[in-house]
Amino acid sequence: MLNSEDEKNYREYFRTTLYQLAKDQTILSDKEKFKIIVHFLDIIYKDGDFRHYYSDIYSIITSIDKDPSKGNLEILSQNISYIKDHLDDKLCENTKNSIRKLYDHANLDIARINYIKALQDRNLSREQEIISLQNKLNTKHEELSGSFEKMENDIKDLYANILTLMGIFVAVFAFIAVNSNITFELTQSNQADIFWGIVEINVFVAICIIVLLFTLKLFIIKPLKKGRRCF
């Protein structure tokens, strides 16, 4: 039975070995290094007292995944698989079974992390597609808003121009009507008095027309062009 100090040392040796296996893809191609690593694993596993911790394996794998300088998960998986497939028949069953479990546990966590990363990449890709689509919609909305605003301004300008023309036509019609009536009176009364009457009335009508056009521009046309309602 392992005491707490021995177990602590075995766990530390175990973690160190996994980091070594994660860093060098060719470490096991050297027969001497391969024997040393297997011998070490045999020492900690053969009595059956030491069992590696899932938490140790998971912490090592996540640490390597976050920091590539500590190793590579694919290399770690390949090296553990190589050890499992090249075990010496002389090794005790405890060691063989523990190494098989190590292979299974490590690859399970590696597969889980790779799956999570794949999901994250997929979600990121979808998020980027959504953002791109949203940007396109915003651009289209701005274009349509600009078109509607221009159309609205054009309609207001057209309406203002129509009102201006109507005011001018009304003023001209009033001017003609007044002068026609005065001309008719001129044939029947004192011409001198009627002449000055024509001048006075025309001046008055001209002033009224100017006031009308100025009022039309100030209170109707100008607010329309500024986009305000005139009440």
PDB file of C-alpha atoms in Angstrom:
ATOM      1  CA  MET A   1       0.000   0.000   0.000  1.00  0.00           C
ATOM      2  CA  LEU A   2       1.410   3.369  -1.046  1.00  0.00           C
ATOM      3  CA  ASN A   3       1.860   6.030   1.565  1.00  0.00           C
ATOM      4  CA  SER A   4       0.897   9.600   0.746  1.00  0.00           C
ATOM      5  CA  GLU A   5       4.472  10.653   0.012  1.00  0.00           C
ATOM      6  CA  ASP A   6       5.077   7.810  -2.445  1.00  0.00           C
ATOM      7  CA  GLU A   7       1.772   8.473  -4.138  1.00  0.00           C
ATOM      8  CA  LYS A   8       2.655  12.148  -4.483  1.00  0.00           C
ATOM      9  CA  ASN A   9       6.001  11.243  -6.050  1.00  0.00           C
ATOM     10  CA  TYR A  10       4.413   8.728  -8.421  1.00  0.00           C
ATOM     11  CA  ARG A  11       1.857  11.284  -9.548  1.00  0.00           C
ATOM     12  CA  GLU A  12       4.608  13.799 -10.217  1.00  0.00           C
ATOM     13  CA  TYR A  13       6.647  11.238 -12.177  1.00  0.00           C
ATOM     14  CA  PHE A  14       3.522  10.282 -14.081  1.00  0.00           C
ATOM     15  CA  ARG A  15       2.779  13.897 -15.083  1.00  0.00           C
ATOM     16  CA  THR A  16       6.401  14.464 -16.086  1.00  0.00           C
ATOM     17  CA  THR A  17       6.323  11.384 -18.318  1.00  0.00           C
ATOM     18  CA  LEU A  18       3.145  12.506 -20.089  1.00  0.00           C
ATOM     19  CA  TYR A  19       4.641  15.921 -20.803  1.00  0.00           C
ATOM     20  CA  GLN A  20       7.725  14.220 -22.262  1.00  0.00           C
ATOM     21  CA  LEU A  21       5.558  12.014 -24.459  1.00  0.00           C
ATOM     22  CA  ALA A  22       3.661  15.089 -25.682  1.00  0.00           C
ATOM     23  CA  LYS A  23       6.755  17.039 -26.705  1.00  0.00           C
ATOM     24  CA  ASP A  24       8.776  14.648 -28.855  1.00  0.00           C
ATOM     25  CA  GLN A  25       7.244  12.573 -31.627  1.00  0.00           C
ATOM     26  CA  THR A  26      10.461  10.626 -32.151  1.00  0.00           C
ATOM     27  CA  ILE A  27      11.259   9.891 -28.520  1.00  0.00           C
ATOM     28  CA  LEU A  28      10.026   6.298 -28.752  1.00  0.00           C
ATOM     29  CA  SER A  29      11.964   5.580 -31.929  1.00  0.00           C
ATOM     30  CA  ASP A  30      15.036   5.474 -29.698  1.00  0.00           C
ATOM     31  CA  LYS A  31      14.955   1.975 -28.197  1.00  0.00           C
ATOM     32  CA  GLU A  32      16.792   3.000 -25.063  1.00  0.00           C
ATOM     33  CA  LYS A  33      14.402   5.855 -24.338  1.00  0.00           C
ATOM     34  CA  PHE A  34      11.477   3.572 -25.067  1.00  0.00           C
ATOM     35  CA  LYS A  35      12.765   1.015 -22.553  1.00  0.00           C
ATOM     36  CA  ILE A  36      13.360   3.691 -19.920  1.00  0.00           C
ATOM     37  CA  ILE A  37       9.833   5.065 -20.204  1.00  0.00           C
ATOM     38  CA  VAL A  38       8.226   1.614 -20.182  1.00  0.00           C
ATOM     39  CA  HIS A  39      10.417   0.573 -17.256  1.00  0.00           C
ATOM     40  CA  PHE A  40       9.369   3.639 -15.327  1.00  0.00           C
ATOM     41  CA  LEU A  41       5.691   2.946 -16.021  1.00  0.00           C
ATOM     42  CA  ASP A  42       6.240  -0.629 -14.907  1.00  0.00           C
ATOM     43  CA  ILE A  43       7.713   0.577 -11.616  1.00  0.00           C
ATOM     44  CA  ILE A  44       4.691   2.698 -10.693  1.00  0.00           C
ATOM     45  CA  TYR A  45       2.064   0.301 -12.050  1.00  0.00           C
ATOM     46  CA  LYS A  46       3.320  -3.250 -11.391  1.00  0.00           C
ATOM     47  CA  ASP A  47       2.287  -3.559  -7.751  1.00  0.00           C
ATOM     48  CA  GLY A  48      -1.230  -2.424  -8.535  1.00  0.00           C
ATOM     49  CA  ASP A  49      -1.156   0.109  -5.709  1.00  0.00           C
ATOM     50  CA  PHE A  50      -0.868   3.197  -7.907  1.00  0.00           C
ATOM     51  CA  ARG A  51      -3.706   4.255 -10.160  1.00  0.00           C
ATOM     52  CA  HIS A  52      -3.376   7.364 -12.231  1.00  0.00           C
ATOM     53  CA  TYR A  53      -5.883  10.119 -11.558  1.00  0.00           C
ATOM     54  CA  TYR A  54      -8.337  11.276 -14.190  1.00  0.00           C
ATOM     55  CA  SER A  55      -7.807  14.796 -12.909  1.00  0.00           C
ATOM     56  CA  ASP A  56      -4.057  14.542 -13.582  1.00  0.00           C
ATOM     57  CA  ILE A  57      -4.618  13.387 -17.147  1.00  0.00           C
ATOM     58  CA  TYR A  58      -7.252  16.034 -17.800  1.00  0.00           C
ATOM     59  CA  SER A  59      -5.174  18.864 -16.329  1.00  0.00           C
ATOM     60  CA  ILE A  60      -2.164  17.848 -18.444  1.00  0.00           C
ATOM     61  CA  ILE A  61      -4.228  17.602 -21.629  1.00  0.00           C
ATOM     62  CA  THR A  62      -5.952  20.951 -21.095  1.00  0.00           C
ATOM     63  CA  SER A  63      -2.628  22.569 -20.207  1.00  0.00           C
ATOM     64  CA  ILE A  64      -1.044  21.296 -23.427  1.00  0.00           C
ATOM     65  CA  ASP A  65      -4.071  22.382 -25.438  1.00  0.00           C
ATOM     66  CA  LYS A  66      -3.831  25.928 -24.076  1.00  0.00           C
ATOM     67  CA  ASP A  67      -0.044  26.197 -24.351  1.00  0.00           C
ATOM     68  CA  PRO A  68       1.527  24.584 -27.472  1.00  0.00           C
ATOM     69  CA  SER A  69       4.993  25.089 -25.989  1.00  0.00           C
ATOM     70  CA  LYS A  70       4.193  22.277 -23.540  1.00  0.00           C
ATOM     71  CA  GLY A  71       3.568  19.747 -26.285  1.00  0.00           C
ATOM     72  CA  ASN A  72       1.012  18.476 -28.745  1.00  0.00           C
ATOM     73  CA  LEU A  73      -2.054  16.347 -28.044  1.00  0.00           C
ATOM     74  CA  GLU A  74      -1.726  14.352 -31.258  1.00  0.00           C
ATOM     75  CA  ILE A  75       1.877  13.482 -30.422  1.00  0.00           C
ATOM     76  CA  LEU A  76       0.842  12.452 -26.915  1.00  0.00           C
ATOM     77  CA  SER A  77      -1.901  10.217 -28.278  1.00  0.00           C
ATOM     78  CA  GLN A  78       0.413   8.635 -30.846  1.00  0.00           C
ATOM     79  CA  ASN A  79       3.152   7.919 -28.301  1.00  0.00           C
ATOM     80  CA  ILE A  80       0.794   6.361 -25.758  1.00  0.00           C
ATOM     81  CA  SER A  81      -0.714   4.281 -28.553  1.00  0.00           C
ATOM     82  CA  TYR A  82       2.766   3.164 -29.620  1.00  0.00           C
ATOM     83  CA  ILE A  83       3.624   2.101 -26.071  1.00  0.00           C
ATOM     84  CA  LYS A  84       0.357   0.171 -25.783  1.00  0.00           C
ATOM     85  CA  ASP A  85       0.958  -1.638 -29.064  1.00  0.00           C
ATOM     86  CA  HIS A  86       4.581  -2.564 -28.285  1.00  0.00           C
ATOM     87  CA  LEU A  87       4.372  -3.865 -24.748  1.00  0.00           C
ATOM     88  CA  ASP A  88       6.767  -6.621 -23.805  1.00  0.00           C
ATOM     89  CA  ASP A  89       5.075  -9.880 -22.918  1.00  0.00           C
ATOM     90  CA  LYS A  90       7.333 -10.091 -19.867  1.00  0.00           C
ATOM     91  CA  LEU A  91       5.621  -7.109 -18.277  1.00  0.00           C
ATOM     92  CA  CYS A  92       3.206  -7.929 -15.500  1.00  0.00           C
ATOM     93  CA  GLU A  93      -0.513  -7.733 -16.165  1.00  0.00           C
ATOM     94  CA  ASN A  94      -0.987  -4.811 -13.793  1.00  0.00           C
ATOM     95  CA  THR A  95       1.344  -2.700 -15.906  1.00  0.00           C
ATOM     96  CA  LYS A  96      -0.237  -3.779 -19.189  1.00  0.00           C
ATOM     97  CA  ASN A  97      -3.762  -3.119 -17.977  1.00  0.00           C
ATOM     98  CA  SER A  98      -2.817   0.250 -16.499  1.00  0.00           C
ATOM     99  CA  ILE A  99      -1.145   1.353 -19.742  1.00  0.00           C
ATOM    100  CA  ARG A 100      -4.231   0.287 -21.704  1.00  0.00           C
ATOM    101  CA  LYS A 101      -6.397   2.294 -19.315  1.00  0.00           C
ATOM    102  CA  LEU A 102      -4.030   5.236 -19.657  1.00  0.00           C
ATOM    103  CA  TYR A 103      -4.397   5.042 -23.431  1.00  0.00           C
ATOM    104  CA  ASP A 104      -8.174   4.882 -23.148  1.00  0.00           C
ATOM    105  CA  HIS A 105      -8.478   7.701 -20.609  1.00  0.00           C
ATOM    106  CA  ALA A 106      -6.045  10.021 -22.391  1.00  0.00           C
ATOM    107  CA  ASN A 107      -7.630   9.528 -25.806  1.00  0.00           C
ATOM    108  CA  LEU A 108     -11.097   9.980 -24.379  1.00  0.00           C
ATOM    109  CA  ASP A 109     -10.154  13.380 -22.970  1.00  0.00           C
ATOM    110  CA  ILE A 110      -8.293  14.350 -26.145  1.00  0.00           C
ATOM    111  CA  ALA A 111     -11.319  13.399 -28.247  1.00  0.00           C
ATOM    112  CA  ARG A 112     -13.584  15.381 -25.929  1.00  0.00           C
ATOM    113  CA  ILE A 113     -11.409  18.489 -26.203  1.00  0.00           C
ATOM    114  CA  ASN A 114     -11.155  18.164 -29.989  1.00  0.00           C
ATOM    115  CA  TYR A 115     -14.936  17.799 -30.203  1.00  0.00           C
ATOM    116  CA  ILE A 116     -15.478  20.907 -28.085  1.00  0.00           C
ATOM    117  CA  LYS A 117     -12.996  22.845 -30.226  1.00  0.00           C
ATOM    118  CA  ALA A 118     -14.777  21.697 -33.387  1.00  0.00           C
ATOM    119  CA  LEU A 119     -18.092  22.904 -31.962  1.00  0.00           C
ATOM    120  CA  GLN A 120     -16.539  26.230 -31.020  1.00  0.00           C
ATOM    121  CA  ASP A 121     -15.071  26.657 -34.504  1.00  0.00           C
ATOM    122  CA  ARG A 122     -18.422  25.780 -36.054  1.00  0.00           C
ATOM    123  CA  ASN A 123     -20.260  28.224 -33.810  1.00  0.00           C
ATOM    124  CA  LEU A 124     -17.660  30.893 -34.556  1.00  0.00           C
ATOM    125  CA  SER A 125     -18.115  30.312 -38.274  1.00  0.00           C
ATOM    126  CA  ARG A 126     -21.889  30.594 -37.932  1.00  0.00           C
ATOM    127  CA  GLU A 127     -21.526  33.702 -35.813  1.00  0.00           C
ATOM    128  CA  GLN A 128     -19.315  35.271 -38.471  1.00  0.00           C
ATOM    129  CA  GLU A 129     -21.876  34.373 -41.144  1.00  0.00           C
ATOM    130  CA  ILE A 130     -24.646  35.961 -39.077  1.00  0.00           C
ATOM    131  CA  ILE A 131     -22.563  39.105 -38.520  1.00  0.00           C
ATOM    132  CA  SER A 132     -21.796  39.288 -42.245  1.00  0.00           C
ATOM    133  CA  LEU A 133     -25.478  38.889 -43.108  1.00  0.00           C
ATOM    134  CA  GLN A 134     -26.438  41.498 -40.532  1.00  0.00           C
ATOM    135  CA  ASN A 135     -23.911  43.936 -41.990  1.00  0.00           C
ATOM    136  CA  LYS A 136     -25.346  43.368 -45.465  1.00  0.00           C
ATOM    137  CA  LEU A 137     -28.865  43.963 -44.158  1.00  0.00           C
ATOM    138  CA  ASN A 138     -27.753  47.141 -42.396  1.00  0.00           C
ATOM    139  CA  THR A 139     -26.095  48.379 -45.584  1.00  0.00           C
ATOM    140  CA  LYS A 140     -29.221  47.611 -47.604  1.00  0.00           C
ATOM    141  CA  HIS A 141     -31.377  49.314 -44.986  1.00  0.00           C
ATOM    142  CA  GLU A 142     -29.208  52.431 -45.148  1.00  0.00           C
ATOM    143  CA  GLU A 143     -29.426  52.450 -48.943  1.00  0.00           C
ATOM    144  CA  LEU A 144     -33.215  52.110 -48.855  1.00  0.00           C
ATOM    145  CA  SER A 145     -33.497  54.752 -46.140  1.00  0.00           C
ATOM    146  CA  GLY A 146     -31.448  57.123 -48.271  1.00  0.00           C
ATOM    147  CA  SER A 147     -33.635  56.408 -51.298  1.00  0.00           C
ATOM    148  CA  PHE A 148     -36.853  56.983 -49.339  1.00  0.00           C
ATOM    149  CA  GLU A 149     -35.477  60.179 -47.840  1.00  0.00           C
ATOM    150  CA  LYS A 150     -34.490  61.469 -51.279  1.00  0.00           C
ATOM    151  CA  MET A 151     -37.907  60.534 -52.655  1.00  0.00           C
ATOM    152  CA  GLU A 152     -39.616  62.308 -49.771  1.00  0.00           C
ATOM    153  CA  ASN A 153     -37.529  65.427 -50.344  1.00  0.00           C
ATOM    154  CA  ASP A 154     -38.301  65.341 -54.066  1.00  0.00           C
ATOM    155  CA  ILE A 155     -42.027  65.107 -53.330  1.00  0.00           C
ATOM    156  CA  LYS A 156     -41.819  68.028 -50.910  1.00  0.00           C
ATOM    157  CA  ASP A 157     -39.915  70.100 -53.471  1.00  0.00           C
ATOM    158  CA  LEU A 158     -42.496  69.243 -56.124  1.00  0.00           C
ATOM    159  CA  TYR A 159     -45.338  70.180 -53.780  1.00  0.00           C
ATOM    160  CA  ALA A 160     -43.611  73.459 -52.933  1.00  0.00           C
ATOM    161  CA  ASN A 161     -43.124  74.260 -56.611  1.00  0.00           C
ATOM    162  CA  ILE A 162     -46.778  73.503 -57.349  1.00  0.00           C
ATOM    163  CA  LEU A 163     -47.885  75.833 -54.556  1.00  0.00           C
ATOM    164  CA  THR A 164     -45.575  78.535 -55.887  1.00  0.00           C
ATOM    165  CA  LEU A 165     -47.026  78.220 -59.379  1.00  0.00           C
ATOM    166  CA  MET A 166     -50.565  78.249 -58.002  1.00  0.00           C
ATOM    167  CA  GLY A 167     -49.811  81.419 -56.050  1.00  0.00           C
ATOM    168  CA  ILE A 168     -48.393  83.082 -59.141  1.00  0.00           C
ATOM    169  CA  PHE A 169     -51.400  82.066 -61.266  1.00  0.00           C
ATOM    170  CA  VAL A 170     -53.825  83.363 -58.634  1.00  0.00           C
ATOM    171  CA  ALA A 171     -51.934  86.642 -58.387  1.00  0.00           C
ATOM    172  CA  VAL A 172     -51.833  87.115 -62.166  1.00  0.00           C
ATOM    173  CA  PHE A 173     -55.508  86.239 -62.467  1.00  0.00           C
ATOM    174  CA  ALA A 174     -56.411  88.739 -59.743  1.00  0.00           C
ATOM    175  CA  PHE A 175     -54.285  91.410 -61.399  1.00  0.00           C
ATOM    176  CA  ILE A 176     -55.937  90.829 -64.782  1.00  0.00           C
ATOM    177  CA  ALA A 177     -59.430  90.731 -63.291  1.00  0.00           C
ATOM    178  CA  VAL A 178     -58.949  94.018 -61.428  1.00  0.00           C
ATOM    179  CA  ASN A 179     -57.496  95.773 -64.454  1.00  0.00           C
ATOM    180  CA  SER A 180     -60.244  94.455 -66.722  1.00  0.00           C
ATOM    181  CA  ASN A 181     -62.883  95.842 -64.398  1.00  0.00           C
ATOM    182  CA  ILE A 182     -61.098  99.198 -64.198  1.00  0.00           C
ATOM    183  CA  THR A 183     -60.755  99.353 -67.984  1.00  0.00           C
ATOM    184  CA  PHE A 184     -64.482  98.801 -68.300  1.00  0.00           C
ATOM    185  CA  GLU A 185     -65.146 101.684 -65.885  1.00  0.00           C
ATOM    186  CA  LEU A 186     -62.694 103.876 -67.812  1.00  0.00           C
ATOM    187  CA  THR A 187     -65.007 103.989 -70.803  1.00  0.00           C
ATOM    188  CA  GLN A 188     -67.880 105.351 -68.776  1.00  0.00           C
ATOM    189  CA  SER A 189     -66.425 107.881 -66.306  1.00  0.00           C
ATOM    190  CA  ASN A 190     -63.861 110.601 -65.945  1.00  0.00           C
ATOM    191  CA  GLN A 191     -60.680 109.275 -67.458  1.00  0.00           C
ATOM    192  CA  ALA A 192     -58.259 111.258 -65.247  1.00  0.00           C
ATOM    193  CA  ASP A 193     -59.849 110.093 -62.021  1.00  0.00           C
ATOM    194  CA  ILE A 194     -60.029 106.537 -63.299  1.00  0.00           C
ATOM    195  CA  PHE A 195     -56.370 106.628 -64.357  1.00  0.00           C
ATOM    196  CA  TRP A 196     -55.168 107.505 -60.862  1.00  0.00           C
ATOM    197  CA  GLY A 197     -57.583 104.972 -59.503  1.00  0.00           C
ATOM    198  CA  ILE A 198     -55.940 102.372 -61.735  1.00  0.00           C
ATOM    199  CA  VAL A 199     -52.524 103.327 -60.418  1.00  0.00           C
ATOM    200  CA  GLU A 200     -53.648 103.143 -56.800  1.00  0.00           C
ATOM    201  CA  ILE A 201     -55.442  99.841 -57.236  1.00  0.00           C
ATOM    202  CA  ASN A 202     -52.541  98.289 -59.175  1.00  0.00           C
ATOM    203  CA  VAL A 203     -50.115  99.362 -56.468  1.00  0.00           C
ATOM    204  CA  PHE A 204     -52.407  97.866 -53.855  1.00  0.00           C
ATOM    205  CA  VAL A 205     -52.840  94.654 -55.868  1.00  0.00           C
ATOM    206  CA  ALA A 206     -49.073  94.419 -56.431  1.00  0.00           C
ATOM    207  CA  ILE A 207     -48.464  94.815 -52.704  1.00  0.00           C
ATOM    208  CA  CYS A 208     -51.068  92.134 -51.973  1.00  0.00           C
ATOM    209  CA  ILE A 209     -49.449  89.795 -54.507  1.00  0.00           C
ATOM    210  CA  ILE A 210     -46.006  90.363 -52.987  1.00  0.00           C
ATOM    211  CA  VAL A 211     -47.371  89.764 -49.484  1.00  0.00           C
ATOM    212  CA  LEU A 212     -49.168  86.636 -50.714  1.00  0.00           C
ATOM    213  CA  LEU A 213     -46.051  85.198 -52.344  1.00  0.00           C
ATOM    214  CA  PHE A 214     -43.870  86.091 -49.355  1.00  0.00           C
ATOM    215  CA  THR A 215     -46.367  84.496 -46.946  1.00  0.00           C
ATOM    216  CA  LEU A 216     -46.609  81.413 -49.159  1.00  0.00           C
ATOM    217  CA  LYS A 217     -42.840  81.047 -49.211  1.00  0.00           C
ATOM    218  CA  LEU A 218     -42.353  81.788 -45.509  1.00  0.00           C
ATOM    219  CA  PHE A 219     -45.087  79.625 -43.992  1.00  0.00           C
ATOM    220  CA  ILE A 220     -45.552  76.816 -46.519  1.00  0.00           C
ATOM    221  CA  ILE A 221     -42.712  76.372 -48.983  1.00  0.00           C
ATOM    222  CA  LYS A 222     -39.799  76.958 -46.611  1.00  0.00           C
ATOM    223  CA  PRO A 223     -41.080  74.557 -43.896  1.00  0.00           C
ATOM    224  CA  LEU A 224     -41.695  71.916 -46.563  1.00  0.00           C
ATOM    225  CA  LYS A 225     -38.126  72.119 -47.769  1.00  0.00           C
ATOM    226  CA  LYS A 226     -36.863  71.848 -44.219  1.00  0.00           C
ATOM    227  CA  GLY A 227     -38.949  68.739 -43.641  1.00  0.00           C
ATOM    228  CA  ARG A 228     -41.305  70.305 -41.106  1.00  0.00           C
ATOM    229  CA  ARG A 229     -45.084  70.261 -41.136  1.00  0.00           C
ATOM    230  CA  CYS A 230     -46.943  73.505 -41.489  1.00  0.00           C
ATOM    231  CA  PHE A 231     -50.052  73.765 -39.339  1.00  0.00           C
TER     232      PHE A 231
END
